[in-house]
Tab-separated table of C-alpha atoms (C1' of nucleotides) in Angstrom:
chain	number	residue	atom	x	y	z
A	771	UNK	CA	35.463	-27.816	-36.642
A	772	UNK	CA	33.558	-26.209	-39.659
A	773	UNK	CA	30.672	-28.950	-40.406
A	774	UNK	CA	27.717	-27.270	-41.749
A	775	UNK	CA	24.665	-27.774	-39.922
A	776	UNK	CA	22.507	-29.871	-42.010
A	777	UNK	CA	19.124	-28.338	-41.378
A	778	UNK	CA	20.072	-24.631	-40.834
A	779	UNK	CA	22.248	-22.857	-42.977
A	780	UNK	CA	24.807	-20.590	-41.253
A	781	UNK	CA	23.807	-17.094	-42.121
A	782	UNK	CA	26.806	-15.794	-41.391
A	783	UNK	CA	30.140	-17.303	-41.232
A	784	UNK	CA	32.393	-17.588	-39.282
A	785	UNK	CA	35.820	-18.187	-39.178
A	786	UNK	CA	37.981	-20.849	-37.124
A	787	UNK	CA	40.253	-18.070	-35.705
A	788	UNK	CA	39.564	-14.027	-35.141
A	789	UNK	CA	42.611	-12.040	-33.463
A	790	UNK	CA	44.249	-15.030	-31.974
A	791	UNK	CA	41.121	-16.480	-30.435
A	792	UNK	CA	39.819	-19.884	-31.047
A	793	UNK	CA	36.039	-19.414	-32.314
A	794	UNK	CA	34.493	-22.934	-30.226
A	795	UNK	CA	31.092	-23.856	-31.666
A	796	UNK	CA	30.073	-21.678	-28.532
A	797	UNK	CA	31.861	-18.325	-29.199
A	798	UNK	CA	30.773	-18.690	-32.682
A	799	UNK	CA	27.136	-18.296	-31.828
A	800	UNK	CA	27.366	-15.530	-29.349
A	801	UNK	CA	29.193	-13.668	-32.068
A	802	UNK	CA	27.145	-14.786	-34.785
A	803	UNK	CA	24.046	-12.999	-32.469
A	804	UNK	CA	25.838	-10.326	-32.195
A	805	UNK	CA	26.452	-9.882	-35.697
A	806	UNK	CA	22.389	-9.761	-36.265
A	807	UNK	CA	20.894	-8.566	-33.802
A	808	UNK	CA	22.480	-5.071	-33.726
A	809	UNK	CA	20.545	-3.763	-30.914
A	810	UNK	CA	23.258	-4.095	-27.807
A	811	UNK	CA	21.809	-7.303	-26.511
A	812	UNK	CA	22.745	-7.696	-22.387
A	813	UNK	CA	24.043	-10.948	-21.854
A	814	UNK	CA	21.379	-12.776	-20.995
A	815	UNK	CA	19.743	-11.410	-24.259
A	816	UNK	CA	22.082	-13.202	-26.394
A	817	UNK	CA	22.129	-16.305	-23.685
A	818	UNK	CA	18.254	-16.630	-24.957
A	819	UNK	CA	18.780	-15.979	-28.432
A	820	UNK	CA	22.089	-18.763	-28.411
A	821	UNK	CA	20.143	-21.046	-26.597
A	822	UNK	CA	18.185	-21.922	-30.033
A	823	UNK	CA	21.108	-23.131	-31.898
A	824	UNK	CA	22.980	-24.427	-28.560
A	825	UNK	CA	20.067	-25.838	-26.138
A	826	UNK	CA	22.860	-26.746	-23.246
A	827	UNK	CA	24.899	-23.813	-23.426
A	828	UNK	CA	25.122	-21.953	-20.176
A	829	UNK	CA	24.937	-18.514	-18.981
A	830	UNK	CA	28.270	-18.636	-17.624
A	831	UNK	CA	29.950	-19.493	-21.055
A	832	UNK	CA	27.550	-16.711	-22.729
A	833	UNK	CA	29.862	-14.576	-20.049
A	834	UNK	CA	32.510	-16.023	-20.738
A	835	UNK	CA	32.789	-15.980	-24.250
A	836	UNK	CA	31.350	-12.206	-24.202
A	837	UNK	CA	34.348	-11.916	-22.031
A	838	UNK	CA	37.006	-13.780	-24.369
A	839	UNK	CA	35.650	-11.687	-27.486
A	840	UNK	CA	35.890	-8.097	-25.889
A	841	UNK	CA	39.490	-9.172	-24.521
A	842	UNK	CA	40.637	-10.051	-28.123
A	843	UNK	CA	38.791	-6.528	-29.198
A	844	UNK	CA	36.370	-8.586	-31.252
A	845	UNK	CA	33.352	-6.847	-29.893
A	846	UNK	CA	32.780	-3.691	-27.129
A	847	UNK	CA	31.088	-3.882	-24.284
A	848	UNK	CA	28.757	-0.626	-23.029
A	849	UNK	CA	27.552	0.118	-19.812
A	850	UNK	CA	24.842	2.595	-18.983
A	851	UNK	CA	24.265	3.678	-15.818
A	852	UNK	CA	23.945	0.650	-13.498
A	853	UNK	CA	21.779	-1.155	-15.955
A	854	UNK	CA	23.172	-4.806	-16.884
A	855	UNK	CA	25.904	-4.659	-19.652
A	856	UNK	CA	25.466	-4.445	-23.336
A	857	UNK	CA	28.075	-5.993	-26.022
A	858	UNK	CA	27.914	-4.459	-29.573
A	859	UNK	CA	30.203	-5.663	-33.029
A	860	UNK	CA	30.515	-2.223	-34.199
A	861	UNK	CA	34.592	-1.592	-33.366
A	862	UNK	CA	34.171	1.434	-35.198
A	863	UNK	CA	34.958	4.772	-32.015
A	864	UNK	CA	31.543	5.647	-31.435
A	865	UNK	CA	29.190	6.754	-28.971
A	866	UNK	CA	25.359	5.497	-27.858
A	867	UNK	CA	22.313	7.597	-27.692
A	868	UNK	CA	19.851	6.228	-25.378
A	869	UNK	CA	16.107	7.140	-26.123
A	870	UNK	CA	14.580	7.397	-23.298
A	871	UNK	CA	10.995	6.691	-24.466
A	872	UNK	CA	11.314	3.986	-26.948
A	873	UNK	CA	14.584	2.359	-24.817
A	874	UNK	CA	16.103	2.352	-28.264
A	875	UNK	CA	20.023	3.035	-28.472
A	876	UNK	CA	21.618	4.439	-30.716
A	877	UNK	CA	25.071	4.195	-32.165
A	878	UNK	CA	26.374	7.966	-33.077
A	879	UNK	CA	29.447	8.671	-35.022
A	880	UNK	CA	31.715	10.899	-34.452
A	881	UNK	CA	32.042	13.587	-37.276
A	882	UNK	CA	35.001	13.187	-39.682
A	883	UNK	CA	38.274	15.084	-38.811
A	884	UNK	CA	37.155	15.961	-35.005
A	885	UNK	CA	39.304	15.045	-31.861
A	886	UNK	CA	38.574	15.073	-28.026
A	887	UNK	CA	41.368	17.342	-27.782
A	888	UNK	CA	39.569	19.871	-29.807
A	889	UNK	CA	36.767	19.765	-26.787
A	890	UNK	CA	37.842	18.313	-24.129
A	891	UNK	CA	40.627	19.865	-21.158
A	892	UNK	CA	42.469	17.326	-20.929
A	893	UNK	CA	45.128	16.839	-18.594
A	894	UNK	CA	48.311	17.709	-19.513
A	895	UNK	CA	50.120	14.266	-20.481
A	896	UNK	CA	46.868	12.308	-20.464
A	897	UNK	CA	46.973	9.367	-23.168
A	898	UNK	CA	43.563	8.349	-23.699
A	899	UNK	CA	43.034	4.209	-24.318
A	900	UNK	CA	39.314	4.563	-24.587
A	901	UNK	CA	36.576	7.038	-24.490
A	902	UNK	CA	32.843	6.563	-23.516
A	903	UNK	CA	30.423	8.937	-24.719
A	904	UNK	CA	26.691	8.259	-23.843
A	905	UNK	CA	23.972	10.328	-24.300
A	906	UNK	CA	20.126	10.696	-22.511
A	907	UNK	CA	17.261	11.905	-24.172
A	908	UNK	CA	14.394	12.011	-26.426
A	909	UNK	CA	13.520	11.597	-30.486
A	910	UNK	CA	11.585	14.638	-30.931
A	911	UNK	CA	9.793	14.318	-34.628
A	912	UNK	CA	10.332	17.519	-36.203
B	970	UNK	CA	31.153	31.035	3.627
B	971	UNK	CA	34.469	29.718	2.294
B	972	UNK	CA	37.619	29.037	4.136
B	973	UNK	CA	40.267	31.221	2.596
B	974	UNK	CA	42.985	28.012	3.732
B	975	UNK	CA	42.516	24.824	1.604
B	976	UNK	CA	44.748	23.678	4.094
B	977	UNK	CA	42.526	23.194	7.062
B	978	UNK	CA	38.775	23.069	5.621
B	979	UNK	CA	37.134	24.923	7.976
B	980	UNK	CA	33.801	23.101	8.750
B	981	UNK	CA	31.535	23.918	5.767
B	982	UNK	CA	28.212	25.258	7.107
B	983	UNK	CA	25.105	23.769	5.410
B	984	UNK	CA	21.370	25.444	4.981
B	985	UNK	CA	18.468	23.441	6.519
B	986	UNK	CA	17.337	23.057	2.914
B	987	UNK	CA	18.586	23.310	-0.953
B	988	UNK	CA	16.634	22.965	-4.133
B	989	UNK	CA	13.664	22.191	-2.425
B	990	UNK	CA	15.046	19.296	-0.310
B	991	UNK	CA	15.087	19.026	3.710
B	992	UNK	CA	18.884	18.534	4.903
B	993	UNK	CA	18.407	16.611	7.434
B	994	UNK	CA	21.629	16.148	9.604
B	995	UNK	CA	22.397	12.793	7.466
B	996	UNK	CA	22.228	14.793	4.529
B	997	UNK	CA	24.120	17.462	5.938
B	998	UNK	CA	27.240	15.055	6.656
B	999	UNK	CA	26.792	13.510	3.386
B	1000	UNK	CA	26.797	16.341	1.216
B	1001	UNK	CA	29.555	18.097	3.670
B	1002	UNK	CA	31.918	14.596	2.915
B	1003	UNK	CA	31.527	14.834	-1.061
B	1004	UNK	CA	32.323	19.008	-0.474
B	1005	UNK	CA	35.689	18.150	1.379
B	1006	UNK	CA	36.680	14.789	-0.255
B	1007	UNK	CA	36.217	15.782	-4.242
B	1008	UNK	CA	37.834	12.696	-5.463
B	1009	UNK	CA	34.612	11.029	-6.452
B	1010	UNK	CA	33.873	8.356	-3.603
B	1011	UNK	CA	31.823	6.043	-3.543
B	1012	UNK	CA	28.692	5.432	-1.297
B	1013	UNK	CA	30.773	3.093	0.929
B	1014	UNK	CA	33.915	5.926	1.017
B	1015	UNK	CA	31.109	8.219	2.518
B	1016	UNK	CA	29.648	5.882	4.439
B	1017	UNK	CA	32.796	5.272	6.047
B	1018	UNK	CA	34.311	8.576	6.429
B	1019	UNK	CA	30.233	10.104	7.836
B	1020	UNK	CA	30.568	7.384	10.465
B	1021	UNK	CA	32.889	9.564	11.943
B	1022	UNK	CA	30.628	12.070	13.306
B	1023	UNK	CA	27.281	9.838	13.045
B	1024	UNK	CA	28.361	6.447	14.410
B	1025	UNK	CA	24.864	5.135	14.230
B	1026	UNK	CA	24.370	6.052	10.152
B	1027	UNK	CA	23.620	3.178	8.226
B	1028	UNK	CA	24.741	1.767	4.693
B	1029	UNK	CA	21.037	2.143	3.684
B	1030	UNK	CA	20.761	6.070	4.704
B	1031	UNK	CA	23.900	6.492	2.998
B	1032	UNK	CA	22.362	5.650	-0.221
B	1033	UNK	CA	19.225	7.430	0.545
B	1034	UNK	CA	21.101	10.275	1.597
B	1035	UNK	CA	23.095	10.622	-2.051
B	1036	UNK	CA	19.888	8.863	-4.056
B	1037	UNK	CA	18.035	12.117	-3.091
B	1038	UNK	CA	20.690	14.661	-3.123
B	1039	UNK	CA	21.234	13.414	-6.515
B	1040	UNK	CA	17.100	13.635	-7.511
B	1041	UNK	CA	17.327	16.923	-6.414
B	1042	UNK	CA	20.085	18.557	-8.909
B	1043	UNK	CA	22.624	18.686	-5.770
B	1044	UNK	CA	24.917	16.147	-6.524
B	1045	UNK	CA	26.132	13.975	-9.832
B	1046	UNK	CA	26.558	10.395	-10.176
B	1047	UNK	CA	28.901	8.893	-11.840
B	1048	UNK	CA	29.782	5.634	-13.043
B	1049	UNK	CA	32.851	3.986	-14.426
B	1050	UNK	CA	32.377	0.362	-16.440
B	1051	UNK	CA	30.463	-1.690	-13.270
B	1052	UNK	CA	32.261	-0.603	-10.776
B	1053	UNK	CA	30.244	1.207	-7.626
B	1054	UNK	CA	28.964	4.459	-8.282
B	1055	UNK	CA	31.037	7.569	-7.653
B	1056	UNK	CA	29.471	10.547	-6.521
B	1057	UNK	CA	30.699	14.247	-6.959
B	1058	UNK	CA	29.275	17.570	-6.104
B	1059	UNK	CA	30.940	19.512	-8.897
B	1060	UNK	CA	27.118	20.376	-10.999
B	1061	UNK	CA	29.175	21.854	-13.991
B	1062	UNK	CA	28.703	19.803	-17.122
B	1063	UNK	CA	32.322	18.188	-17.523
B	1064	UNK	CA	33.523	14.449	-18.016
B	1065	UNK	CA	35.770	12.415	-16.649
B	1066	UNK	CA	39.193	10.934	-16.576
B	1067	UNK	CA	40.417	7.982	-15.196
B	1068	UNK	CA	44.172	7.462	-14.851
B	1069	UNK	CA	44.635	3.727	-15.095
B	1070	UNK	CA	47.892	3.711	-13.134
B	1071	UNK	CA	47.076	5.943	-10.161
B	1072	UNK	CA	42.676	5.341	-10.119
B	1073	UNK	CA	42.526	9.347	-9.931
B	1074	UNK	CA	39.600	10.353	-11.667
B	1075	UNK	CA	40.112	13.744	-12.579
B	1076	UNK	CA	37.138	16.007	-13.796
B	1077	UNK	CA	37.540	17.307	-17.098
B	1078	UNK	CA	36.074	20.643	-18.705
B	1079	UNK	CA	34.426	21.433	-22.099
B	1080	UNK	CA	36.873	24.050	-23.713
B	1081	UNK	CA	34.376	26.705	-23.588
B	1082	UNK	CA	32.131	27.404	-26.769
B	1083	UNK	CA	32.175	23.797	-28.402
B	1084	UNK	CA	28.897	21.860	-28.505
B	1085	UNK	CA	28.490	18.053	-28.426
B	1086	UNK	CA	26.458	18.429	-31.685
B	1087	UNK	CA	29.703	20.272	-33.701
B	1088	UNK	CA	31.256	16.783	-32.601
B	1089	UNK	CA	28.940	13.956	-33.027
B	1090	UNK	CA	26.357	12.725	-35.710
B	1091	UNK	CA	23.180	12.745	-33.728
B	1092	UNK	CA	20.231	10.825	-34.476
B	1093	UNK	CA	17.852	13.982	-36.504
B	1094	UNK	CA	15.407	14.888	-33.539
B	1095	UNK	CA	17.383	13.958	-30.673
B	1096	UNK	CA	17.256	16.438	-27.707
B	1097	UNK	CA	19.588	15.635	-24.916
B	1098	UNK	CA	19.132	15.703	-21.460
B	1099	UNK	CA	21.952	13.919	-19.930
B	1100	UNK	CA	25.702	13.712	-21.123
B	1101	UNK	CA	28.500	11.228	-19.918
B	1102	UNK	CA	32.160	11.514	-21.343
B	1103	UNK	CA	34.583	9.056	-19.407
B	1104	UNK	CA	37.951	8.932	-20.698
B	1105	UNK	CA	40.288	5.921	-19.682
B	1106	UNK	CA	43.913	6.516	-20.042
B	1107	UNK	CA	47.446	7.393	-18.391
B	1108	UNK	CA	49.247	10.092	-17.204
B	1109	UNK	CA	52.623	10.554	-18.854
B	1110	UNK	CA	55.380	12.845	-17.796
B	1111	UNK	CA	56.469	15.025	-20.457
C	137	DA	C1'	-0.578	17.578	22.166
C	138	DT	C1'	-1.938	14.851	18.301
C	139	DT	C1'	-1.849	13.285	13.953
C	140	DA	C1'	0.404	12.976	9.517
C	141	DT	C1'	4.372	12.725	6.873
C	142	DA	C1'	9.093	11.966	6.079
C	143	DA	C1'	13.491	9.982	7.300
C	144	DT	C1'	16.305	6.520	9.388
C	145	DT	C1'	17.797	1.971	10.579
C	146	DA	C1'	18.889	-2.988	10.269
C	147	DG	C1'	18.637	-6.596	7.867
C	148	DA	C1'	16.589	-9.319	4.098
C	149	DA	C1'	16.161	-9.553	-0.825
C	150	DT	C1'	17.593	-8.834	-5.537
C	151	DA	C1'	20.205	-8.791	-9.777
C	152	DA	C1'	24.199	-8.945	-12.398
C	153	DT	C1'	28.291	-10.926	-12.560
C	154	DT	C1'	32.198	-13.756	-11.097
C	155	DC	C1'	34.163	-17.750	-9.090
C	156	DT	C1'	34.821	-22.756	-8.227
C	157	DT	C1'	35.042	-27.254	-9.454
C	158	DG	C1'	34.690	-31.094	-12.121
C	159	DA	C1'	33.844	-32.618	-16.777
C	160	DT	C1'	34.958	-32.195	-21.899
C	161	DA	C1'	37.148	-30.898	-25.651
C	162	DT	C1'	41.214	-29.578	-28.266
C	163	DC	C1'	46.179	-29.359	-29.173
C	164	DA	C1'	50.939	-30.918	-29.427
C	165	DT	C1'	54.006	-34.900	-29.276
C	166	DT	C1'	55.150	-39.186	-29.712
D	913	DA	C1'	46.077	-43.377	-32.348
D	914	DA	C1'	47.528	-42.864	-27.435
D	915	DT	C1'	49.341	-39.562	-24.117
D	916	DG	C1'	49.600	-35.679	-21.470
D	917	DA	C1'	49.028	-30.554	-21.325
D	918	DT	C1'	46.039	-26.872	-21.876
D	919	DA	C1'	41.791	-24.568	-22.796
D	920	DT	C1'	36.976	-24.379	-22.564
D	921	DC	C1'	32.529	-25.438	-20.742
D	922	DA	C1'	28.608	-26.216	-17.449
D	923	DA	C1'	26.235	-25.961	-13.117
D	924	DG	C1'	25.635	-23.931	-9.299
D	925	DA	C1'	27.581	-21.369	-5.337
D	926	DA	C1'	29.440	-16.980	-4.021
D	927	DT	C1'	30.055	-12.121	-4.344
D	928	DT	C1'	28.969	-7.292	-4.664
D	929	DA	C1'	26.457	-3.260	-5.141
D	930	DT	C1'	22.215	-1.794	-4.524
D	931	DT	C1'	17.307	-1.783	-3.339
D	932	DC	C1'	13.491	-3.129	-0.596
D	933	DT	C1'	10.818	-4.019	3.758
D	934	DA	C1'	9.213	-3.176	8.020
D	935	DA	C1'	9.747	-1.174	12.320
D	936	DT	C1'	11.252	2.988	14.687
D	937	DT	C1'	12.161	7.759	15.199
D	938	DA	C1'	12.089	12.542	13.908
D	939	DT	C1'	9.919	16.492	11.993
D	940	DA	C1'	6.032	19.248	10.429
D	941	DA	C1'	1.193	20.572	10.464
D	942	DT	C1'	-3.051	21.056	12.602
DNA sequence: ATTATAATTAGAATAATTCTTGATATCATT
DNA sequence: AATGATATCAAGAATTATTCTAATTATAAT
């Protein structure tokens, strides 16, 4: 169901259906925070942030629909270290760089034409489904 | 002192101290478990397999034990998605690859030469202390 | 030997996440 | 529109890995 909210106009919209999942009212805002705030929100980040537009929505369902959207490849999910999970919209293969003063991450792209193969031994037959490249350090200013 | 048959490892004979850090006889049979099991257990795999010759080791010393073998530069830790940490004494930078059929995790090398930076677009001013490459695939049969 | 420091132990506490269960909503058919 | 089937949601309990706490023991230093 599509009704525009009367007071607050939908910044971003979004559709009924992505990849075969059904967008609830509830999916639609966890994506929809996604979509703005581009700084890898954990889940209870975006939990807070939904909670705005969707006072009774639970934590759970926040999981849940986290869940539901990285299943249908909608959004990634990024772990670092232990620390509590991050989700980000950018589908795009790319790794994070993790500042460690500021706590700032950063998304880092790989340069055009380059391959793992060209780096990495890999083992002979390996077929890579996904690769997870994090990185630890500082912003020097020059 | 290494035994010349992989065969039968030869009990591996530990200092009193390395880098700096006391090895007590916890330590000892910590470190000595990652040295002769490489497959990247967890704390609970050592815990288990050290209860062998120290009955009365706990869960907690365990992660003391690899918590400050790993502050010291002695050992790495690794981590997969949110599953338990893995622990591994191999100190040479290298990733990791995780064959989703078997659960082998299998270290991978840098091909000699290449550096992260020929690869990726880093953030101007980033200096990086810590790397993680993990690689999630299969193993096919050629 | 005595004191200080460090390490160990057992169990309690914590934090992130998942699970369970009952309630709602949506969909497909009539 | 009513019906049943399926999917989703909410609340809180349960789980799991890990860390913390406090008491005990071992080691080192004087």
């Amino acid at each position: 169901m599509v009704s525009p909210n009367p007071e607050v106009p939908a910044e971003i919209e979004i559709p009924e259906e992505i990849s075969g999942l059904r967008m609830t009212r509830q999916r639609q805002e966890v994506y929809r925070t996604l979509m703005q705030q581009r700084n890898h929100p954990t889940a209870n980040d975006v939990f807070m942030r939904v909670k705005d537009r969707l006072p009774n929505i639970s934590l759970a369902t926040v999981y849940n629909c986290l869940e539901a959207l990285v299943q249908h490849g909608i959004i990634r999910q990024v772990n670092f270290e232990r620390e509590s999970s991050r989700y980000c919209p950018n589908l795009s293969e790319h790794g994070h760089f993790h500042d460690a003063t500021t706590g700032v991450i950063h998304d880092v792209d790989f340069k055009p034409g380059v391959s793992l193969a060209d780096v990495l031994n890999l083992p002979p037959g390996a077929v890579i489904d996904d690769v997870e490249i994090t990185l630890r350090g500082k912003l020097v200013t020059l």
